[in-house]
Tab-separated table of C-alpha atoms in Angstrom:
chain	number	residue	atom	x	y	z
I	1	MET	CA	77.637	-71.300	-56.623
I	2	ARG	CA	79.340	-72.982	-59.967
I	3	ALA	CA	77.321	-73.140	-62.982
I	4	GLN	CA	78.191	-74.669	-66.610
I	5	VAL	CA	76.613	-74.370	-69.694
I	6	TYR	CA	75.839	-77.290	-71.852
I	7	ASP	CA	74.119	-78.052	-75.277
I	8	LEU	CA	71.772	-81.048	-76.024
I	9	GLY	CA	73.541	-82.452	-79.075
I	10	LYS	CA	75.554	-85.327	-79.708
I	11	PRO	CA	77.964	-85.630	-78.808
I	12	GLN	CA	77.025	-83.136	-75.852
I	13	LEU	CA	79.388	-80.447	-75.258
I	14	PHE	CA	80.097	-78.579	-72.586
I	15	GLY	CA	81.222	-75.059	-71.924
I	16	PRO	CA	83.841	-73.870	-69.214
I	17	GLU	CA	82.373	-73.707	-65.559
I	18	VAL	CA	81.733	-70.357	-64.213
I	19	ASN	CA	81.259	-69.260	-60.249
I	20	ILE	CA	78.154	-67.477	-59.740
I	21	THR	CA	77.685	-65.269	-56.391
I	22	ILE	CA	73.932	-64.770	-54.940
I	23	VAL	CA	73.701	-61.403	-53.034
I	24	VAL	CA	70.121	-62.040	-50.996
I	25	GLN	CA	68.841	-58.226	-49.780
I	26	ARG	CA	66.766	-59.256	-46.871
I	27	ASN	CA	63.994	-57.004	-44.799
I	28	ASN	CA	65.886	-57.114	-41.590
I	29	ASN	CA	64.153	-54.482	-39.849
I	30	PRO	CA	60.636	-53.357	-39.122
I	31	PRO	CA	59.402	-49.795	-39.255
I	32	PHE	CA	58.892	-48.306	-36.120
I	33	PHE	CA	56.744	-44.914	-35.112
I	34	ILE	CA	59.114	-42.159	-33.551
I	35	ASN	CA	57.913	-40.662	-30.062
I	36	ASP	CA	54.769	-42.328	-29.968
I	37	PRO	CA	52.302	-42.491	-28.566
I	38	TYR	CA	50.537	-38.951	-29.944
I	39	THR	CA	48.198	-36.846	-28.502
I	40	ARG	CA	46.335	-33.789	-29.898
I	41	THR	CA	43.599	-31.641	-28.925
I	42	ILE	CA	41.293	-29.555	-31.568
I	43	ALA	CA	38.199	-27.809	-31.286
I	44	GLU	CA	35.123	-29.306	-32.128
I	45	ASN	CA	34.602	-26.606	-35.222
I	46	GLN	CA	37.845	-27.594	-36.353
I	47	ALA	CA	37.837	-26.767	-40.376
I	48	VAL	CA	37.383	-30.080	-42.348
I	49	GLY	CA	41.076	-30.653	-43.843
I	50	THR	CA	42.874	-29.485	-41.036
I	51	LEU	CA	46.312	-31.336	-40.145
I	52	VAL	CA	46.001	-32.623	-36.638
I	53	TYR	CA	49.212	-34.611	-36.710
I	54	ASP	CA	52.269	-35.351	-38.527
I	55	THR	CA	53.226	-38.448	-37.601
I	56	SER	CA	56.570	-40.019	-38.242
I	57	ALA	CA	58.005	-43.327	-38.755
I	58	SER	CA	61.528	-44.707	-39.702
I	59	ASP	CA	62.700	-48.433	-40.902
I	60	LEU	CA	66.528	-49.249	-40.268
I	61	ASP	CA	66.633	-51.016	-43.540
I	62	ILE	CA	69.009	-49.607	-46.112
I	63	LEU	CA	67.647	-50.688	-49.277
I	64	ALA	CA	64.031	-50.395	-50.806
I	65	PRO	CA	61.437	-51.646	-50.970
I	66	PHE	CA	62.184	-52.635	-47.230
I	67	ASN	CA	62.584	-49.240	-46.196
I	68	THR	CA	59.514	-47.716	-48.047
I	69	LEU	CA	57.002	-46.861	-45.422
I	70	THR	CA	53.432	-46.894	-45.863
I	71	TYR	CA	50.922	-45.287	-43.423
I	72	ALA	CA	47.209	-46.182	-42.680
I	73	ILE	CA	44.664	-46.028	-39.749
I	74	ILE	CA	42.869	-48.858	-38.762
I	75	GLY	CA	41.036	-47.823	-35.733
I	76	ASP	CA	39.158	-47.435	-33.471
I	77	ASP	CA	35.674	-47.392	-33.580
I	78	SER	CA	34.174	-44.355	-35.351
I	79	ALA	CA	37.738	-42.433	-35.704
I	80	PRO	CA	38.284	-43.272	-39.309
I	81	THR	CA	35.175	-41.939	-40.437
I	82	TYR	CA	36.493	-38.420	-39.052
I	83	PHE	CA	40.092	-38.621	-39.696
I	84	SER	CA	42.178	-39.703	-42.541
I	85	ILE	CA	46.255	-40.055	-42.806
I	86	ASN	CA	48.717	-39.317	-45.952
I	87	SER	CA	49.472	-42.912	-46.591
I	88	THR	CA	53.101	-41.817	-47.801
I	89	THR	CA	54.081	-38.722	-45.132
I	90	GLY	CA	52.114	-39.868	-42.400
I	91	ASP	CA	50.297	-36.673	-41.951
I	92	VAL	CA	47.050	-37.100	-40.021
I	93	PHE	CA	43.961	-34.704	-41.176
I	94	LEU	CA	40.204	-33.986	-40.519
I	95	THR	CA	38.368	-35.574	-42.928
I	96	ASN	CA	34.732	-34.916	-41.348
I	97	SER	CA	33.718	-32.523	-39.108
I	98	VAL	CA	32.891	-33.602	-35.551
I	99	GLN	CA	30.810	-30.666	-34.413
I	100	LEU	CA	28.069	-32.884	-34.517
I	101	ASP	CA	29.069	-35.806	-32.836
I	102	THR	CA	29.334	-35.800	-29.022
I	103	GLN	CA	32.395	-37.732	-28.025
I	104	SER	CA	35.200	-35.757	-26.548
I	105	GLN	CA	38.212	-38.079	-27.410
I	106	TYR	CA	38.447	-40.359	-30.585
I	107	GLN	CA	41.968	-42.975	-30.572
I	108	LEU	CA	43.167	-43.303	-33.857
I	109	ARG	CA	45.412	-46.640	-34.259
I	110	LEU	CA	47.859	-46.004	-36.990
I	111	LEU	CA	49.799	-48.512	-39.031
I	112	VAL	CA	53.211	-48.498	-40.483
I	113	SER	CA	54.358	-51.200	-43.162
I	114	ASP	CA	57.544	-51.644	-45.342
I	115	GLY	CA	57.630	-52.786	-48.855
I	116	GLY	CA	59.031	-56.010	-47.743
I	117	ILE	CA	56.963	-59.300	-48.621
I	118	PRO	CA	55.357	-60.285	-46.564
I	119	SER	CA	55.889	-56.426	-45.234
I	120	ARG	CA	56.686	-55.794	-41.662
I	121	MET	CA	54.699	-52.934	-39.713
I	122	ASP	CA	54.129	-51.482	-36.355
I	123	SER	CA	51.317	-49.747	-35.040
I	124	ALA	CA	50.714	-46.550	-32.608
I	125	ILE	CA	48.164	-44.696	-30.957
I	126	LEU	CA	46.956	-41.307	-31.545
I	127	THR	CA	44.884	-39.642	-29.484
I	128	VAL	CA	42.577	-36.734	-30.468
I	129	SER	CA	40.973	-34.774	-27.812
I	130	VAL	CA	38.168	-32.755	-28.780
I	131	THR	CA	37.309	-29.308	-27.209
I	132	ARG	CA	33.459	-28.748	-27.302
I	133	ASN	CA	33.669	-26.458	-24.373
I	134	LEU	CA	34.916	-23.552	-27.015
I	135	PHE	CA	33.557	-20.449	-24.818
I	136	SER	CA	33.318	-18.871	-21.520
I	137	PRO	CA	30.236	-17.631	-20.259
I	138	VAL	CA	30.380	-13.854	-20.577
I	139	ILE	CA	28.745	-11.852	-17.472
I	140	ASN	CA	26.682	-8.927	-19.250
I	141	PRO	CA	26.026	-6.378	-17.436
I	142	LEU	CA	28.507	-6.272	-15.085
I	143	ASN	CA	27.335	-4.012	-12.628
I	144	TYR	CA	24.023	-4.434	-10.899
I	145	GLU	CA	21.796	-1.956	-8.190
I	146	ALA	CA	18.619	-2.611	-6.209
I	147	THR	CA	16.924	-0.886	-3.587
I	148	ILE	CA	14.961	-3.032	-1.057
I	149	PHE	CA	13.281	-2.729	2.383
I	150	GLU	CA	14.384	-4.326	5.267
I	151	ASP	CA	11.574	-6.380	6.107
I	152	THR	CA	11.512	-8.078	2.383
I	153	PHE	CA	10.918	-11.940	2.790
I	154	ILE	CA	13.286	-14.320	3.144
I	155	GLY	CA	13.985	-15.981	-0.124
I	156	GLU	CA	12.674	-13.151	-2.233
I	157	GLU	CA	14.405	-12.190	-5.418
I	158	ILE	CA	16.250	-8.732	-5.441
I	159	VAL	CA	17.886	-8.502	-8.565
I	160	ARG	CA	19.102	-11.428	-11.412
I	161	VAL	CA	22.466	-11.739	-12.853
I	162	LEU	CA	22.682	-12.133	-16.354
I	163	ALA	CA	25.430	-14.563	-18.119
I	164	THR	CA	25.598	-16.123	-21.802
I	165	ASP	CA	27.699	-19.227	-23.392
I	166	GLN	CA	28.092	-19.456	-26.942
I	167	ASP	CA	28.312	-23.094	-27.094
I	168	VAL	CA	25.982	-24.763	-28.559
I	169	ARG	CA	25.179	-27.934	-26.092
I	170	SER	CA	25.255	-29.061	-22.696
I	171	PRO	CA	27.084	-29.330	-20.433
I	172	HIS	CA	29.448	-26.785	-21.792
I	173	ASN	CA	26.700	-23.857	-22.026
I	174	ASP	CA	25.402	-24.816	-18.637
I	175	ILE	CA	26.144	-21.775	-16.386
I	176	ARG	CA	26.319	-21.564	-13.019
I	177	TYR	CA	26.855	-18.776	-10.558
I	178	GLU	CA	28.935	-18.174	-7.403
I	179	ALA	CA	29.478	-15.267	-4.743
I	180	VAL	CA	33.218	-14.867	-4.386
I	181	GLY	CA	33.565	-11.834	-2.165
I	182	THR	CA	32.056	-9.051	-0.617
I	183	ASN	CA	33.009	-5.512	0.635
I	184	SER	CA	31.438	-5.942	3.860
I	185	GLY	CA	32.165	-8.314	5.878
I	186	ASN	CA	28.381	-9.862	6.819
I	187	THR	CA	27.049	-9.530	3.053
I	188	LEU	CA	26.753	-13.220	2.650
I	189	THR	CA	25.302	-13.307	6.031
I	190	TYR	CA	21.947	-11.649	4.500
I	191	PHE	CA	21.965	-12.574	1.115
I	192	GLY	CA	22.590	-15.264	-1.484
I	193	ILE	CA	22.646	-16.277	-5.120
I	194	GLY	CA	20.840	-19.031	-6.702
I	195	SER	CA	23.764	-21.375	-8.391
I	196	THR	CA	21.528	-22.005	-11.413
I	197	ASP	CA	19.708	-18.838	-12.115
I	198	GLY	CA	21.954	-16.210	-10.863
I	199	SER	CA	19.111	-14.793	-9.014
I	200	VAL	CA	20.434	-12.750	-5.829
I	201	PHE	CA	18.056	-13.005	-3.138
I	202	VAL	CA	17.645	-12.327	1.213
I	203	ARG	CA	19.164	-15.183	2.963
I	204	ARG	CA	18.381	-13.938	6.254
I	205	SER	CA	16.003	-11.086	7.722
I	206	LEU	CA	17.391	-7.961	7.530
I	207	THR	CA	15.762	-6.571	10.658
I	208	THR	CA	17.984	-8.877	12.813
I	209	ASP	CA	20.960	-6.607	11.601
I	210	ASN	CA	22.348	-4.887	14.462
I	211	ASN	CA	24.028	-2.639	12.572
I	212	GLN	CA	21.489	-1.281	10.434
I	213	GLN	CA	23.659	-1.191	7.482
I	214	ASN	CA	22.484	0.286	4.668
I	215	GLU	CA	24.402	-1.107	1.744
I	216	PHE	CA	25.717	-4.307	0.703
I	217	THR	CA	28.085	-5.318	-2.423
I	218	MET	CA	28.480	-8.455	-3.616
I	219	PHE	CA	30.909	-9.832	-6.139
I	220	VAL	CA	29.771	-13.118	-8.706
I	221	ARG	CA	31.601	-15.424	-10.979
I	222	ALA	CA	29.736	-17.207	-13.546
I	223	PHE	CA	31.320	-20.789	-14.785
I	224	ASP	CA	30.348	-23.700	-17.048
I	225	LEU	CA	29.860	-27.423	-16.320
I	226	GLY	CA	32.143	-27.967	-19.688
I	227	VAL	CA	35.215	-29.897	-19.922
I	228	PRO	CA	37.256	-27.887	-19.092
I	229	GLN	CA	35.559	-26.019	-17.302
I	230	ARG	CA	35.943	-22.350	-18.093
I	231	SER	CA	34.800	-18.983	-15.789
I	232	SER	CA	33.740	-15.641	-16.941
I	233	ALA	CA	36.655	-13.583	-17.531
I	234	ASN	CA	35.122	-10.706	-15.272
I	235	GLN	CA	33.032	-10.633	-12.216
I	236	ALA	CA	29.728	-9.298	-11.761
I	237	THR	CA	29.108	-6.486	-8.610
I	238	VAL	CA	25.731	-6.097	-7.144
I	239	ARG	CA	24.904	-3.307	-5.142
I	240	ILE	CA	22.088	-3.843	-2.471
I	241	LEU	CA	20.501	-0.588	-0.836
I	242	VAL	CA	18.655	-1.304	2.175
I	243	LEU	CA	15.767	1.143	3.110
I	244	ARG	CA	15.206	1.114	6.583
I	245	ASN	CA	11.622	1.939	8.670
I	246	ARG	CA	13.622	4.464	11.269
I	247	ASN	CA	10.728	6.760	11.758
I	248	CYS	CA	6.652	6.517	12.530
I	249	PRO	CA	3.723	8.644	11.476
I	250	VAL	CA	3.455	12.062	12.821
I	251	PHE	CA	0.113	13.453	12.833
I	252	ALA	CA	0.097	17.154	11.794
I	253	ASN	CA	-3.414	18.095	12.668
I	254	LEU	CA	-4.707	15.780	15.482
I	255	PRO	CA	-5.839	15.794	18.411
I	256	THR	CA	-8.313	18.358	17.512
I	257	ASN	CA	-11.953	18.733	17.367
I	258	ILE	CA	-14.730	19.592	14.921
I	259	THR	CA	-18.568	20.417	14.964
I	260	ILE	CA	-20.700	19.065	12.510
I	261	SER	CA	-24.284	19.499	11.938
I	262	GLN	CA	-26.856	16.507	12.846
I	263	SER	CA	-28.504	16.838	9.469
I	264	GLN	CA	-25.157	16.253	7.524
I	265	ASN	CA	-25.224	14.301	4.280
I	266	THR	CA	-23.578	11.311	3.835
I	267	GLN	CA	-20.307	10.920	2.001
I	268	THR	CA	-19.860	14.352	2.921
I	269	ARG	CA	-16.278	15.150	3.727
I	270	ILE	CA	-16.020	16.810	7.402
I	271	PHE	CA	-12.066	16.470	7.929
I	272	ASN	CA	-8.964	15.626	6.560
I	273	VAL	CA	-6.563	13.769	8.461
I	274	SER	CA	-2.647	15.036	7.614
I	275	ALA	CA	0.253	12.861	8.600
I	276	THR	CA	3.956	12.943	7.481
I	277	ASP	CA	6.796	10.077	7.875
I	278	LEU	CA	10.599	11.047	7.405
I	279	ASP	CA	11.552	7.642	5.863
I	280	ALA	CA	12.660	7.915	2.338
I	281	ALA	CA	10.160	7.752	-0.520
I	282	GLY	CA	8.607	4.616	-0.742
I	283	ARG	CA	6.658	2.171	1.130
I	284	PHE	CA	7.892	3.093	4.384
I	285	SER	CA	6.957	6.803	3.598
I	286	THR	CA	3.657	5.721	2.717
I	287	LEU	CA	0.601	6.054	5.029
I	288	THR	CA	-2.782	4.464	5.167
I	289	TYR	CA	-5.419	5.672	7.561
I	290	SER	CA	-8.083	3.656	9.468
I	291	LEU	CA	-10.596	4.409	12.171
I	292	VAL	CA	-9.855	2.037	15.473
I	293	GLY	CA	-12.431	3.696	17.916
I	294	ASP	CA	-14.003	4.622	19.802
I	295	ASP	CA	-17.087	2.625	20.905
I	296	ASN	CA	-19.280	2.945	17.702
I	297	ALA	CA	-17.226	5.650	15.655
I	298	ALA	CA	-16.059	3.379	13.213
I	299	VAL	CA	-20.168	2.531	12.392
I	300	LEU	CA	-21.039	6.268	12.102
I	301	PHE	CA	-17.765	7.430	10.286
I	302	ASN	CA	-15.330	6.499	7.619
I	303	ILE	CA	-12.084	7.520	6.246
I	304	ASP	CA	-10.634	6.998	3.022
I	305	PRO	CA	-7.394	4.796	3.722
I	306	ASN	CA	-5.279	7.066	1.218
I	307	ASN	CA	-5.900	10.445	1.838
I	308	GLY	CA	-7.219	10.665	5.252
I	309	PHE	CA	-10.521	12.566	4.145
I	310	ILE	CA	-13.078	11.572	7.063
I	311	PHE	CA	-16.674	11.415	6.046
I	312	ILE	CA	-20.336	10.361	7.768
I	313	SER	CA	-21.266	6.971	6.497
I	314	ASN	CA	-24.676	6.953	8.483
I	315	THR	CA	-26.762	10.062	8.999
I	316	GLY	CA	-29.282	8.032	10.378
I	317	LEU	CA	-27.219	6.989	13.548
I	318	ILE	CA	-26.077	10.424	13.479
I	319	SER	CA	-29.277	12.365	14.204
I	320	ASP	CA	-30.036	9.324	16.958
I	321	ARG	CA	-28.918	11.224	19.837
I	322	SER	CA	-28.531	8.006	21.879
I	323	SER	CA	-26.052	6.799	19.181
I	324	VAL	CA	-23.712	9.354	20.180
I	325	TYR	CA	-25.048	11.156	23.376
I	326	LYS	CA	-22.619	10.615	26.167
I	327	GLU	CA	-23.188	12.214	29.783
I	328	SER	CA	-24.225	15.715	28.686
I	329	CYS	CA	-21.783	15.826	25.787
I	330	THR	CA	-23.229	15.353	22.607
I	331	CYS	CA	-19.957	14.268	21.002
I	332	LEU	CA	-17.913	11.071	19.629
I	333	GLN	CA	-14.138	10.537	19.716
I	334	LEU	CA	-13.198	9.359	16.452
I	335	ARG	CA	-9.508	7.298	17.080
I	336	VAL	CA	-7.574	7.599	14.111
I	337	ARG	CA	-4.619	5.434	13.447
I	338	ALA	CA	-1.986	6.311	10.716
I	339	SER	CA	0.294	3.321	9.587
I	340	ASP	CA	3.361	2.902	7.428
I	341	GLY	CA	3.973	0.619	4.525
I	342	GLY	CA	6.170	-2.052	6.510
I	343	TYR	CA	5.385	-5.455	6.809
I	344	SER	CA	5.271	-4.840	10.358
I	345	PRO	CA	3.725	-1.380	10.215
I	346	CYS	CA	5.141	1.125	12.578
I	347	THR	CA	1.457	2.911	13.840
I	348	ARG	CA	0.259	6.067	15.531
I	349	ASP	CA	-3.168	7.190	17.142
I	350	SER	CA	-4.665	9.953	17.822
I	351	VAL	CA	-8.498	11.632	18.783
I	352	LEU	CA	-10.385	13.772	16.404
I	353	THR	CA	-13.214	14.920	18.348
I	354	VAL	CA	-16.746	15.318	16.601
I	355	ASN	CA	-19.261	17.450	18.391
I	356	VAL	CA	-22.565	17.093	16.885
I	357	LEU	CA	-24.679	20.194	16.543
I	358	ARG	CA	-28.329	18.851	17.450
I	359	ASN	CA	-29.819	22.234	18.719
I	360	GLU	CA	-29.316	23.974	15.180
I	361	LEU	CA	-32.817	26.380	15.709
I	362	ALA	CA	-33.007	28.839	18.089
I	363	PRO	CA	-36.466	29.395	19.433
I	364	VAL	CA	-39.006	31.927	18.017
I	365	PHE	CA	-41.339	34.017	19.571
I	366	GLN	CA	-44.908	33.942	18.013
I	367	PRO	CA	-46.016	36.577	16.818
I	368	SER	CA	-42.552	38.015	16.611
I	369	SER	CA	-43.815	41.738	16.712
I	370	ILE	CA	-43.580	43.540	19.700
I	371	TYR	CA	-46.226	42.325	22.537
I	372	ARG	CA	-48.905	45.322	23.987
I	373	VAL	CA	-50.442	44.692	27.008
I	374	THR	CA	-52.451	46.785	29.760
I	375	ILE	CA	-52.932	45.939	33.147
I	376	LEU	CA	-54.433	47.552	36.516
I	377	GLU	CA	-52.597	48.837	39.010
I	378	THR	CA	-54.126	46.809	41.736
I	379	LEU	CA	-53.314	43.501	40.028
I	380	SER	CA	-52.005	40.738	42.340
I	381	THR	CA	-48.288	39.785	42.586
I	382	ALA	CA	-48.112	36.639	40.654
I	383	GLU	CA	-50.832	36.944	38.956
I	384	SER	CA	-51.005	36.297	34.765
I	385	ILE	CA	-51.150	39.280	32.797
I	386	PHE	CA	-50.357	37.892	29.527
I	387	THR	CA	-49.091	34.785	27.393
I	388	VAL	CA	-46.449	34.465	25.220
I	389	THR	CA	-45.824	32.196	22.623
I	390	ALA	CA	-42.842	30.668	20.695
I	391	ARG	CA	-42.169	27.550	18.753
I	392	ASP	CA	-38.547	25.450	18.570
I	393	ASN	CA	-38.079	23.214	15.132
I	394	ASP	CA	-35.298	21.269	16.798
I	395	LEU	CA	-36.182	17.812	18.412
I	396	GLN	CA	-36.401	16.914	22.055
I	397	PRO	CA	-34.696	17.699	24.073
I	398	TRP	CA	-33.331	20.815	22.522
I	399	VAL	CA	-37.051	22.321	22.156
I	400	MET	CA	-37.397	22.655	25.767
I	401	VAL	CA	-38.203	26.636	26.159
I	402	ARG	CA	-37.700	28.748	29.011
I	403	VAL	CA	-38.674	32.758	29.223
I	404	ARG	CA	-37.031	35.268	31.249
I	405	VAL	CA	-38.190	38.650	31.822
I	406	LYS	CA	-35.409	41.256	31.837
I	407	VAL	CA	-37.116	44.971	32.089
I	408	MET	CA	-39.116	45.335	29.506
I	409	LEU	CA	-37.428	42.316	27.019
I	410	ASN	CA	-38.936	38.573	27.104
I	411	CYS	CA	-35.972	36.080	26.495
I	412	LEU	CA	-36.464	33.047	24.993
I	413	SER	CA	-34.080	30.061	24.908
I	414	ASP	CA	-34.263	26.665	24.503
I	415	GLY	CA	-32.410	23.267	26.521
I	416	GLY	CA	-29.849	22.950	23.971
I	417	ASN	CA	-25.739	22.990	23.730
I	418	PRO	CA	-25.248	25.475	23.090
I	419	ARG	CA	-28.472	27.123	24.270
I	420	LEU	CA	-29.983	29.272	21.540
I	421	SER	CA	-32.428	32.164	22.245
I	422	ASP	CA	-34.609	34.978	21.088
I	423	THR	CA	-36.194	38.297	22.637
I	424	THR	CA	-38.998	40.210	22.063
I	425	VAL	CA	-40.189	43.456	23.748
I	426	VAL	CA	-43.671	43.364	25.944
I	427	ILE	CA	-44.729	46.893	26.514
I	428	VAL	CA	-47.362	46.931	29.858
I	429	TYR	CA	-49.530	49.681	30.082
I	430	VAL	CA	-50.558	50.069	33.899
I	431	ASN	CA	-54.176	51.847	34.643
I	432	ARG	CA	-53.960	53.756	37.654
I	433	ASN	CA	-56.690	55.437	39.690
I	434	LEU	CA	-55.819	59.141	39.896
I	435	PHE	CA	-59.000	60.986	39.866
I	436	PRO	CA	-62.340	59.998	42.104
I	437	PRO	CA	-65.551	59.986	40.250
I	438	VAL	CA	-67.705	62.724	40.474
I	439	PHE	CA	-71.769	62.785	40.506
I	440	SER	CA	-73.679	64.662	38.183
I	441	PRO	CA	-75.426	65.976	39.146
I	442	GLN	CA	-74.649	66.084	42.948
I	443	GLN	CA	-78.461	65.685	44.417
I	444	TYR	CA	-80.909	63.287	43.006
I	445	SER	CA	-84.276	62.784	44.272
I	446	ALA	CA	-86.748	60.057	43.628
I	447	THR	CA	-90.344	59.096	45.009
I	448	ILE	CA	-91.183	55.360	45.477
I	449	LEU	CA	-94.139	53.292	46.665
I	450	ASP	CA	-93.712	51.176	50.136
I	451	THR	CA	-94.420	48.280	47.658
I	452	GLN	CA	-91.697	49.026	44.805
I	453	ALA	CA	-90.342	45.581	44.084
I	454	ILE	CA	-86.637	44.968	45.067
I	455	GLY	CA	-84.435	45.204	41.986
I	456	VAL	CA	-86.452	47.879	39.934
I	457	PRO	CA	-84.397	51.000	38.925
I	458	ILE	CA	-85.571	54.230	41.058
I	459	ALA	CA	-83.171	56.532	39.861
I	460	GLU	CA	-80.285	57.106	37.262
I	461	LEU	CA	-76.995	58.195	38.463
I	462	SER	CA	-74.371	59.628	36.337
I	463	LEU	CA	-70.786	60.493	36.327
I	464	ASN	CA	-68.315	62.994	35.261
I	465	GLN	CA	-65.327	61.506	33.688
I	466	PRO	CA	-62.056	63.585	34.010
I	467	ALA	CA	-60.547	65.442	31.483
I	468	GLY	CA	-58.218	63.265	29.110
I	469	LYS	CA	-59.097	60.202	31.431
I	470	HIS	CA	-60.793	57.185	31.232
I	471	LEU	CA	-62.271	55.264	33.622
I	472	HIS	CA	-61.501	51.457	33.223
I	473	HIS	CA	-63.568	48.913	34.944
I	474	CYS	CA	-65.164	51.483	37.156
I	475	GLY	CA	-69.137	51.153	36.891
I	476	GLU	CA	-70.529	49.870	39.927
I	477	LYS	CA	-72.590	52.070	41.639
I	478	GLN	CA	-74.185	51.722	44.742
I	479	LEU	CA	-77.099	53.026	46.876
I	480	CYS	CA	-77.009	53.654	50.146
I	481	THR	CA	-80.155	54.291	52.009
I	482	SER	CA	-81.218	55.069	55.420
I	483	PHE	CA	-83.441	51.921	55.537
I	484	PRO	CA	-80.824	48.907	55.527
I	485	GLU	CA	-83.307	46.150	55.317
I	486	HIS	CA	-84.690	47.267	52.039
I	487	ALA	CA	-81.476	48.470	50.290
I	488	ILE	CA	-79.290	46.871	48.132
I	489	PRO	CA	-75.876	45.430	49.871
I	490	ASN	CA	-72.185	46.059	48.316
I	491	GLN	CA	-71.512	43.409	45.792
I	492	HIS	CA	-68.045	43.419	45.918
I	493	THR	CA	-67.459	44.117	49.609
I	494	GLY	CA	-70.405	42.439	51.227
I	495	LYS	CA	-70.740	45.191	53.696
I	496	PRO	CA	-74.255	46.009	54.850
I	497	PRO	CA	-75.722	49.246	53.523
I	498	CYS	CA	-74.703	52.281	54.658
I	499	SER	CA	-76.949	55.152	55.767
I	500	SER	CA	-76.037	57.534	53.138
I	501	VAL	CA	-76.084	57.584	49.294
I	502	ARG	CA	-72.154	57.421	47.976
I	503	LEU	CA	-70.654	56.196	45.045
I	504	GLN	CA	-67.562	53.669	44.785
I	505	ASP	CA	-65.545	52.390	42.159
I	506	PHE	CA	-62.940	49.634	41.599
I	507	CYS	CA	-60.189	51.125	39.502
I	508	CYS	CA	-56.801	49.961	39.661
């Protein structure tokens, strides 16, 4: 380009022409981001002001301002709320905490522009992922042990594995449990674990285990539902001991028999049943007792289920012979059952024979002193000479009394079982006719009128008693005459009067 200078005078004057060269600086190249798109992951508890990413851009222009770059964030959504960019360096910073937000990812749309007018520009995407699942579950404690019975119900909780997660919100602190292994092949056949609560439970009845295994071990891991999912660093070990009901009760003091009084008071202990069970301490070796028969024994007696004491529950029925009388035996058979604590208990029965003592009182002679009686030697066989009396305070039939004579002893017994008796002494004196009577004097005479009335005494006879002897029941003196039609007949024999006077006695 050529240029000439001139003035405005008259005449107008012109200077010399000069050549002018104009060089135009052009914004030929737009800026561009290097190595985009960008990604970065941060923790949700990242501190405000933390450098998130240092973006980089370039411009091929060599002159400013066309190669002077400026950075900005233009989107997306809520990203500009939490992030900012240094307009000069392109460094992206966290300006607000994302901990209270729920988004797990932010898309930052970045813009770089040069200093041209109009400026040239480029955009890029920085994806910031927020790790909100910061912590793995922690199992504490790591070792668990439980002892159960083989008849534990299906579904019953045995033990609970505990794990915690320090994350503050779901699903990152939602914990799940999983059985990941065993040291025995069939542990997971019989046991399972609740996925949400960590409860170990019986999956299948242990009574179906033909191997009768006593110990099972399960390994458990815990994991959360966060993104990314985290698992516990260590596994829990659950050891389960199974108590088997291998033994049944054994009675120590049955069968046996005892004897009680029919007047025994109610609630009085009459026997203590004892039994043992060789299973390990626990429900399977804890015994309970019951009466299961026979007949009406369970009505008359009770048994303490815990300690085996048997006691009378109804004295009135005990004293009623008909309630226990069986054939000739006054006894009851108490069928006692011992049961262990299994849900399907193992039981054993045995019999306690209770003999009821109904004949408690022996018969007693009344009076109880020695009996003395005197008899004539002419007493007829089987003729009663004396009557003894006795009493028995038992009730029928035990008061039936029998008397037996042995030598000089009277034996008294009742009709009870066992039979009770009493004895007394009866002394019998026998009067014997050892000496004849003697008239004194030997001769008598009397004069009577022929009109003498019958029955009027005509003479009085007297007898001499032998020294040291006493004539008993000998007092009838009969007069015999030579005039039979006028004499008094013998009052005892009924014989006609004799022709001479004689004296007869009738002593034993």
